[in-house]
Amino acid sequence: MFSVSARTQYAIRAMSCLATRQDRSATSAELAQAESIPPKYLEGIMSNLTARGLIESERGKNGGYRMAKDPAAITMLEIVEAVDGKIKPVTCVDAAGACALGGNCHPRKFWVGLKQTIDAYLAESTLKDVSEG
Amino acid sequence: MFSVSARTQYAIRAMSCLATRQDRSATSAELAQAESIPPKYLEGIMSNLTARGLIESERGKNGGYRMAKDPAAITMLEIVEAVDGKIKPVTCVDAAGACALGGNCHPRKFWVGLKQTIDAYLAESTLKDVSEG
DNA sequence: CTATATTCCTATCTGGATAGTAGGAATATA
DNA sequence: TATATTCCTACTATCCAGATAGGAATATAG
Ligand code: FES
Ligand code: FES
């Protein structure tokens, strides 16, 4: 329970690796190699991160990725949401009617609080913090 | 991501329902009915809660379950761990060698912190709080 | 222009976990 | 003995994360 998807773990490791490189740039294949991530799978993840604007991409020969921002300005929340979407402990956490109970059970507030707690932790952890261990 | 299992949601709803009954007792079938939970599935969950000592059971005719403690003395963490085990964002969160990287990646501290954050929230939320919404 | 290296897109397969079901054994009451 | 309950074990079905495959688009170099 509350397990972190491989997607997100891969994304964070890849970003962490990219951030600590000289020049802060690398190809997807290099990152996959360095972090033991299935190369083809990582490609899709990198696209997510690019779409979110956390990194920038260059196609073609000599292409690859580079950090779009300072690692201290990138939060774990941004990375998580880029690759796995907003976190949702229960389906009705934001849309009150999105569960069989129609948003009318007592525990719901508790789940909303949980989401806020997790979001807060993710938002206050920067890539810089994480990549430095 | 970070989604809560049906097991845990059911457990909390059932406990919440039980806690707010006169006499704080009911049969599994009654709780299943009241909370729209598959009856047979709930049976197994109730056994988990009994094993953990959060509720007490009585077999046979006129049997059922009753609260073993005051709802204010039962935390969400106890319920979650009773039915789904300890939470584990990443496999190596407590056993450092339990992942392909052998516990040696920088992000690991971050995941440990996440677990502590979630555990803390769950531990400070009591059944009384939750059942009262 | 051609060969090559890369990102990017779409479609598909697969295994394992989760959710749920089935049947009945044990136990208690009346 | 009949009935109502918890408890136990095993099975089935469903779903989706994880992974793979193939190739289109794009850029560079020679
Ligand atoms: S789970 Fe949606 S209202 Fe309780
Ligand atoms: S995930 Fe286990 S060491 Fe990083």
CSV table of C-alpha atoms (C1' of nucleotides) and ligand atoms in Angstrom, one decimal:
chain,number,residue,atom,x,y,z
A,1,MET,CA,0.0,0.0,0.0
A,2,PHE,CA,1.0,3.6,-0.8
A,3,SER,CA,3.7,2.1,-3.0
A,4,VAL,CA,5.5,4.3,-5.4
A,5,SER,CA,5.3,3.3,-9.0
A,6,ALA,CA,8.3,2.2,-10.9
A,7,ARG,CA,7.6,5.1,-13.3
A,8,THR,CA,8.1,7.7,-10.5
A,9,GLN,CA,11.1,6.0,-9.1
A,10,TYR,CA,12.7,5.9,-12.5
A,11,ALA,CA,11.8,9.5,-13.2
A,12,ILE,CA,13.4,10.6,-10.0
A,13,ARG,CA,16.5,8.6,-10.5
A,14,ALA,CA,16.9,9.8,-14.0
A,15,MET,CA,16.4,13.4,-13.0
A,16,SER,CA,18.7,13.0,-10.2
A,17,CYS,CA,21.4,11.6,-12.5
A,18,LEU,CA,20.9,14.3,-15.1
A,19,ALA,CA,21.1,17.0,-12.4
A,20,THR,CA,24.5,15.8,-11.2
A,21,ARG,CA,26.2,15.6,-14.5
A,22,GLN,CA,28.7,18.0,-15.8
A,23,ASP,CA,26.7,20.2,-18.2
A,24,ARG,CA,23.5,18.7,-16.9
A,25,SER,CA,22.8,16.9,-20.1
A,26,ALA,CA,22.6,13.3,-21.4
A,27,THR,CA,20.7,11.1,-23.7
A,28,SER,CA,17.9,8.8,-22.6
A,29,ALA,CA,20.0,5.8,-23.3
A,30,GLU,CA,22.8,7.1,-21.2
A,31,LEU,CA,20.5,7.7,-18.2
A,32,ALA,CA,18.9,4.3,-18.7
A,33,GLN,CA,22.3,2.7,-18.6
A,34,ALA,CA,23.5,4.6,-15.6
A,35,GLU,CA,20.4,3.9,-13.6
A,36,SER,CA,19.5,0.4,-14.7
A,37,ILE,CA,16.2,1.5,-16.2
A,38,PRO,CA,14.6,-0.3,-19.2
A,39,PRO,CA,15.6,2.1,-22.1
A,40,LYS,CA,12.4,2.0,-24.1
A,41,TYR,CA,10.4,2.5,-21.0
A,42,LEU,CA,12.5,5.5,-19.9
A,43,GLU,CA,11.9,7.2,-23.2
A,44,GLY,CA,8.2,7.7,-22.4
A,45,ILE,CA,9.0,9.0,-19.0
A,46,MET,CA,11.5,11.5,-20.4
A,47,SER,CA,8.8,12.8,-22.7
A,48,ASN,CA,6.5,13.4,-19.8
A,49,LEU,CA,9.2,15.4,-18.0
A,50,THR,CA,9.8,17.4,-21.2
A,51,ALA,CA,6.1,18.1,-21.7
A,52,ARG,CA,6.0,19.4,-18.1
A,53,GLY,CA,8.9,21.7,-18.9
A,54,LEU,CA,11.3,20.3,-16.3
A,55,ILE,CA,13.8,19.4,-18.9
A,56,GLU,CA,14.4,20.3,-22.5
A,57,SER,CA,15.0,18.0,-25.4
A,58,GLU,CA,16.9,18.1,-28.6
A,59,ARG,CA,16.2,15.6,-31.3
A,60,GLY,CA,18.5,14.0,-33.9
A,61,LYS,CA,22.1,13.3,-33.8
A,62,ASN,CA,23.9,14.8,-30.8
A,63,GLY,CA,20.5,15.3,-29.3
A,64,GLY,CA,19.5,14.5,-25.8
A,65,TYR,CA,18.1,16.2,-22.6
A,66,ARG,CA,19.2,19.0,-20.4
A,67,MET,CA,17.9,20.5,-17.2
A,68,ALA,CA,15.5,23.4,-17.9
A,69,LYS,CA,15.8,24.8,-14.4
A,70,ASP,CA,18.0,24.8,-11.4
A,71,PRO,CA,17.6,21.5,-9.5
A,72,ALA,CA,16.8,23.6,-6.4
A,73,ALA,CA,13.8,24.9,-8.2
A,74,ILE,CA,12.3,21.5,-9.1
A,75,THR,CA,10.2,19.8,-6.6
A,76,MET,CA,9.4,16.1,-6.2
A,77,LEU,CA,5.7,17.0,-6.6
A,78,GLU,CA,6.3,18.3,-10.1
A,79,ILE,CA,8.2,15.2,-11.1
A,80,VAL,CA,5.6,12.8,-9.6
A,81,GLU,CA,2.7,14.7,-11.2
A,82,ALA,CA,4.5,14.8,-14.6
A,83,VAL,CA,4.8,11.1,-14.9
A,84,ASP,CA,1.9,9.7,-12.8
A,85,GLY,CA,-0.6,12.5,-12.6
A,86,LYS,CA,-1.9,14.1,-9.5
A,87,ILE,CA,-2.0,11.7,-6.5
A,88,LYS,CA,-5.4,10.4,-5.6
A,89,PRO,CA,-5.6,8.2,-2.4
A,90,VAL,CA,-9.3,7.6,-3.1
A,91,THR,CA,-11.1,8.3,-6.3
A,92,CYS,CA,-13.4,10.9,-4.8
A,93,VAL,CA,-10.6,13.0,-3.2
A,94,ASP,CA,-11.2,16.0,-5.4
A,95,ALA,CA,-14.4,15.2,-7.3
A,96,ALA,CA,-16.8,14.5,-4.5
A,97,GLY,CA,-19.1,12.4,-6.5
A,98,ALA,CA,-16.5,10.1,-8.0
A,99,CYS,CA,-17.2,7.1,-5.8
A,100,ALA,CA,-20.0,4.7,-5.0
A,101,LEU,CA,-20.8,6.7,-1.9
A,102,GLY,CA,-21.2,10.0,-3.7
A,103,GLY,CA,-18.7,11.8,-1.5
A,104,ASN,CA,-20.9,11.4,1.5
A,105,CYS,CA,-18.9,9.3,3.9
A,106,HIS,CA,-17.2,10.5,7.1
A,107,PRO,CA,-13.7,9.3,6.3
A,108,ARG,CA,-13.5,11.4,3.2
A,109,LYS,CA,-12.0,14.4,5.0
A,110,PHE,CA,-9.3,12.1,6.4
A,111,TRP,CA,-8.3,11.1,2.9
A,112,VAL,CA,-8.2,14.7,1.7
A,113,GLY,CA,-6.0,15.5,4.6
A,114,LEU,CA,-3.7,12.6,3.6
A,115,LYS,CA,-3.4,13.9,0.1
A,116,GLN,CA,-2.5,17.3,1.4
A,117,THR,CA,0.1,15.8,3.8
A,118,ILE,CA,1.8,13.9,1.0
A,119,ASP,CA,1.6,16.7,-1.5
A,120,ALA,CA,3.2,19.0,1.1
A,121,TYR,CA,6.1,16.7,1.7
A,122,LEU,CA,6.6,16.2,-2.0
A,123,ALA,CA,6.5,19.9,-2.6
A,124,GLU,CA,9.1,20.8,0.0
A,125,SER,CA,11.6,18.3,-1.3
A,126,THR,CA,13.6,19.6,-4.2
A,127,LEU,CA,15.6,17.7,-6.7
A,128,LYS,CA,18.7,19.2,-5.2
A,129,ASP,CA,17.9,17.8,-1.8
A,130,VAL,CA,17.1,14.4,-3.2
A,131,SER,CA,20.0,14.1,-5.5
A,132,GLU,CA,22.4,14.9,-2.8
A,133,GLY,CA,20.9,12.3,-0.5
B,1,MET,CA,-0.4,6.5,-7.3
B,2,PHE,CA,-0.4,6.4,-3.5
B,3,SER,CA,-3.9,4.9,-3.9
B,4,VAL,CA,-5.6,3.4,-0.9
B,5,SER,CA,-6.6,-0.3,-1.3
B,6,ALA,CA,-10.2,-1.2,-1.2
B,7,ARG,CA,-9.3,-3.4,1.8
B,8,THR,CA,-8.2,-0.4,3.9
B,9,GLN,CA,-11.1,1.7,2.8
B,10,TYR,CA,-13.5,-1.0,3.7
B,11,ALA,CA,-11.8,-1.6,7.1
B,12,ILE,CA,-12.0,2.1,8.0
B,13,ARG,CA,-15.7,2.4,7.0
B,14,ALA,CA,-16.6,-0.8,8.9
B,15,MET,CA,-14.7,0.4,12.0
B,16,SER,CA,-16.2,3.8,11.7
B,17,CYS,CA,-19.7,2.3,11.4
B,18,LEU,CA,-19.1,-0.1,14.3
B,19,ALA,CA,-17.8,2.8,16.5
B,20,THR,CA,-20.8,4.9,16.0
B,21,ARG,CA,-23.4,2.2,16.9
B,22,GLN,CA,-25.2,2.1,20.2
B,23,ASP,CA,-23.4,-0.7,22.1
B,24,ARG,CA,-20.6,-0.5,19.6
B,25,SER,CA,-21.4,-4.0,18.3
B,26,ALA,CA,-22.7,-5.5,15.1
B,27,THR,CA,-22.3,-8.6,12.9
B,28,SER,CA,-20.1,-8.6,9.8
B,29,ALA,CA,-23.2,-9.0,7.6
B,30,GLU,CA,-24.8,-5.9,9.2
B,31,LEU,CA,-21.7,-3.8,8.6
B,32,ALA,CA,-21.4,-5.0,5.0
B,33,GLN,CA,-25.0,-4.1,4.4
B,34,ALA,CA,-24.7,-0.7,6.0
B,35,GLU,CA,-21.5,0.2,4.2
B,36,SER,CA,-22.1,-1.5,0.8
B,37,ILE,CA,-19.1,-3.8,1.2
B,38,PRO,CA,-19.1,-7.3,-0.3
B,39,PRO,CA,-20.0,-9.5,2.7
B,40,LYS,CA,-17.7,-12.4,2.2
B,41,TYR,CA,-14.8,-10.0,1.5
B,42,LEU,CA,-15.5,-8.1,4.7
B,43,GLU,CA,-15.3,-11.3,6.8
B,44,GLY,CA,-11.7,-11.6,6.1
B,45,ILE,CA,-11.0,-8.0,6.9
B,46,MET,CA,-12.9,-8.3,10.2
B,47,SER,CA,-10.7,-11.2,11.1
B,48,ASN,CA,-7.6,-9.1,10.5
B,49,LEU,CA,-8.9,-6.4,12.8
B,50,THR,CA,-9.7,-9.0,15.5
B,51,ALA,CA,-6.3,-10.6,15.3
B,52,ARG,CA,-4.8,-7.1,15.8
B,53,GLY,CA,-6.9,-6.7,18.9
B,54,LEU,CA,-8.8,-3.6,17.7
B,55,ILE,CA,-12.2,-5.4,18.0
B,56,GLU,CA,-13.4,-8.5,19.8
B,57,SER,CA,-15.4,-11.3,18.2
B,58,GLU,CA,-18.0,-13.7,19.4
B,59,ARG,CA,-18.9,-16.8,17.3
B,60,GLY,CA,-22.1,-18.6,17.0
B,61,LYS,CA,-25.7,-17.4,17.3
B,62,ASN,CA,-26.0,-13.9,18.6
B,63,GLY,CA,-22.3,-13.5,17.9
B,64,GLY,CA,-20.6,-10.6,16.2
B,65,TYR,CA,-18.1,-7.9,16.8
B,66,ARG,CA,-17.6,-5.2,19.3
B,67,MET,CA,-15.0,-2.5,19.9
B,68,ALA,CA,-12.2,-3.6,22.1
B,69,LYS,CA,-11.0,-0.1,22.9
B,70,ASP,CA,-12.2,3.5,22.9
B,71,PRO,CA,-12.4,4.9,19.3
B,72,ALA,CA,-10.1,7.7,20.5
B,73,ALA,CA,-7.5,5.1,21.3
B,74,ILE,CA,-7.4,3.5,17.9
B,75,THR,CA,-5.3,5.1,15.2
B,76,MET,CA,-5.7,4.9,11.5
B,77,LEU,CA,-2.2,3.5,11.3
B,78,GLU,CA,-3.2,0.5,13.4
B,79,ILE,CA,-6.2,-0.2,11.1
B,80,VAL,CA,-4.1,0.1,7.9
B,81,GLU,CA,-1.3,-2.1,9.2
B,82,ALA,CA,-3.8,-4.7,10.4
B,83,VAL,CA,-5.3,-5.2,7.0
B,84,ASP,CA,-2.6,-4.3,4.6
B,85,GLY,CA,0.6,-4.6,6.6
B,86,LYS,CA,3.2,-1.9,7.1
B,87,ILE,CA,3.3,0.7,4.4
B,88,LYS,CA,6.3,0.5,2.1
B,89,PRO,CA,6.6,3.3,-0.5
B,90,VAL,CA,9.7,1.5,-1.9
B,91,THR,CA,10.7,-2.1,-1.2
B,92,CYS,CA,14.0,-1.1,0.4
B,93,VAL,CA,12.5,1.4,2.8
B,94,ASP,CA,13.4,-0.5,5.9
B,95,ALA,CA,15.6,-3.4,4.6
B,96,ALA,CA,18.3,-1.4,2.9
B,97,GLY,CA,19.3,-4.3,0.6
B,98,ALA,CA,15.8,-5.1,-0.7
B,99,CYS,CA,16.0,-3.5,-4.1
B,100,ALA,CA,18.0,-3.9,-7.2
B,101,LEU,CA,20.3,-1.0,-6.2
B,102,GLY,CA,21.1,-2.5,-2.8
B,103,GLY,CA,20.0,0.5,-0.8
B,104,ASN,CA,22.7,2.7,-2.3
B,105,CYS,CA,20.8,5.4,-4.2
B,106,HIS,CA,20.5,9.0,-3.1
B,107,PRO,CA,16.7,9.2,-3.3
B,108,ARG,CA,16.4,6.5,-0.6
B,109,LYS,CA,16.4,9.0,2.3
B,110,PHE,CA,13.7,10.9,0.6
B,111,TRP,CA,11.5,7.7,0.5
B,112,VAL,CA,12.2,7.0,4.1
B,113,GLY,CA,11.1,10.5,5.0
B,114,LEU,CA,7.9,10.0,3.0
B,115,LYS,CA,7.1,6.8,4.9
B,116,GLN,CA,7.6,8.7,8.2
B,117,THR,CA,5.4,11.5,7.0
B,118,ILE,CA,2.6,9.2,6.1
B,119,ASP,CA,2.9,7.1,9.2
B,120,ALA,CA,2.8,10.2,11.3
B,121,TYR,CA,-0.4,11.4,9.7
B,122,LEU,CA,-2.0,8.0,10.1
B,123,ALA,CA,-0.9,7.7,13.7
B,124,GLU,CA,-2.3,11.1,14.7
B,125,SER,CA,-5.7,10.4,13.2
B,126,THR,CA,-7.9,8.4,15.5
B,127,LEU,CA,-11.0,6.5,14.7
B,128,LYS,CA,-13.0,9.0,16.7
B,129,ASP,CA,-11.7,11.8,14.5
B,130,VAL,CA,-12.4,10.0,11.3
B,131,SER,CA,-15.8,8.6,12.2
B,132,GLU,CA,-17.0,12.1,13.2
B,133,GLY,CA,-15.8,13.5,9.8
C,1,DC,C1',22.0,12.8,-50.0
C,2,DT,C1',23.0,9.3,-47.3
C,3,DA,C1',23.9,7.3,-43.0
C,4,DT,C1',23.3,7.7,-38.3
C,5,DA,C1',21.7,9.0,-33.8
C,6,DT,C1',18.4,10.6,-31.3
C,7,DT,C1',13.5,12.0,-29.5
C,8,DC,C1',8.7,11.0,-30.1
C,9,DC,C1',4.4,8.4,-31.0
C,10,DT,C1',1.2,4.5,-31.0
C,11,DA,C1',0.0,-0.1,-30.3
C,12,DT,C1',0.4,-4.3,-28.1
C,13,DC,C1',1.6,-8.0,-24.7
C,14,DT,C1',2.2,-9.9,-20.0
C,15,DG,C1',2.5,-11.0,-15.0
C,16,DG,C1',1.3,-10.3,-10.7
C,17,DA,C1',-1.3,-8.1,-7.5
C,18,DT,C1',-6.0,-6.9,-5.9
C,19,DA,C1',-10.7,-7.8,-5.5
C,20,DG,C1',-14.1,-10.9,-5.1
C,21,DT,C1',-16.3,-15.8,-4.7
C,22,DA,C1',-17.2,-20.4,-3.0
C,23,DG,C1',-17.7,-23.8,0.3
C,24,DG,C1',-17.5,-25.4,4.3
C,25,DA,C1',-15.4,-26.1,9.3
C,26,DA,C1',-15.8,-24.6,14.0
C,27,DT,C1',-18.6,-22.7,17.5
C,28,DA,C1',-22.2,-20.8,20.2
C,29,DT,C1',-27.3,-20.3,21.4
C,30,DA,C1',-31.8,-21.7,22.1
D,1,DT,C1',-31.3,-30.3,16.3
D,2,DA,C1',-31.6,-26.1,13.9
D,3,DT,C1',-29.7,-21.8,13.2
D,4,DA,C1',-26.6,-18.0,13.1
D,5,DT,C1',-22.5,-16.5,13.3
D,6,DT,C1',-17.0,-16.3,12.9
D,7,DC,C1',-13.2,-18.3,10.8
D,8,DC,C1',-10.4,-20.8,7.4
D,9,DT,C1',-8.6,-22.3,2.8
D,10,DA,C1',-8.7,-22.3,-1.9
D,11,DC,C1',-10.0,-20.7,-6.1
D,12,DT,C1',-11.2,-17.3,-10.0
D,13,DA,C1',-11.5,-13.1,-12.4
D,14,DT,C1',-10.1,-8.5,-13.5
D,15,DC,C1',-7.3,-4.9,-14.0
D,16,DC,C1',-3.3,-2.2,-14.8
D,17,DA,C1',1.6,-1.2,-14.2
D,18,DG,C1',5.5,-2.4,-16.5
D,19,DA,C1',7.6,-3.6,-20.4
D,20,DT,C1',8.3,-4.2,-25.4
D,21,DA,C1',8.0,-3.5,-30.5
D,22,DG,C1',8.2,-0.9,-34.5
D,23,DG,C1',8.7,2.9,-36.7
D,24,DA,C1',7.9,8.2,-37.7
D,25,DA,C1',10.0,12.7,-37.2
D,26,DT,C1',14.1,15.3,-36.8
D,27,DA,C1',18.8,16.8,-36.6
D,28,DT,C1',23.9,16.4,-37.6
D,29,DA,C1',27.9,15.1,-40.1
D,30,DG,C1',30.5,13.8,-43.9
E,1,FES,S1,-14.9,7.2,-0.4
E,1,FES,FE1,-15.9,8.7,-1.6
E,1,FES,S2,-17.2,9.5,0.0
E,1,FES,FE2,-16.1,8.1,1.2
E,2,FES,S1,15.4,2.4,-4.3
E,2,FES,FE1,16.5,1.0,-3.0
E,2,FES,S2,18.3,2.2,-2.9
E,2,FES,FE2,17.2,3.5,-4.1
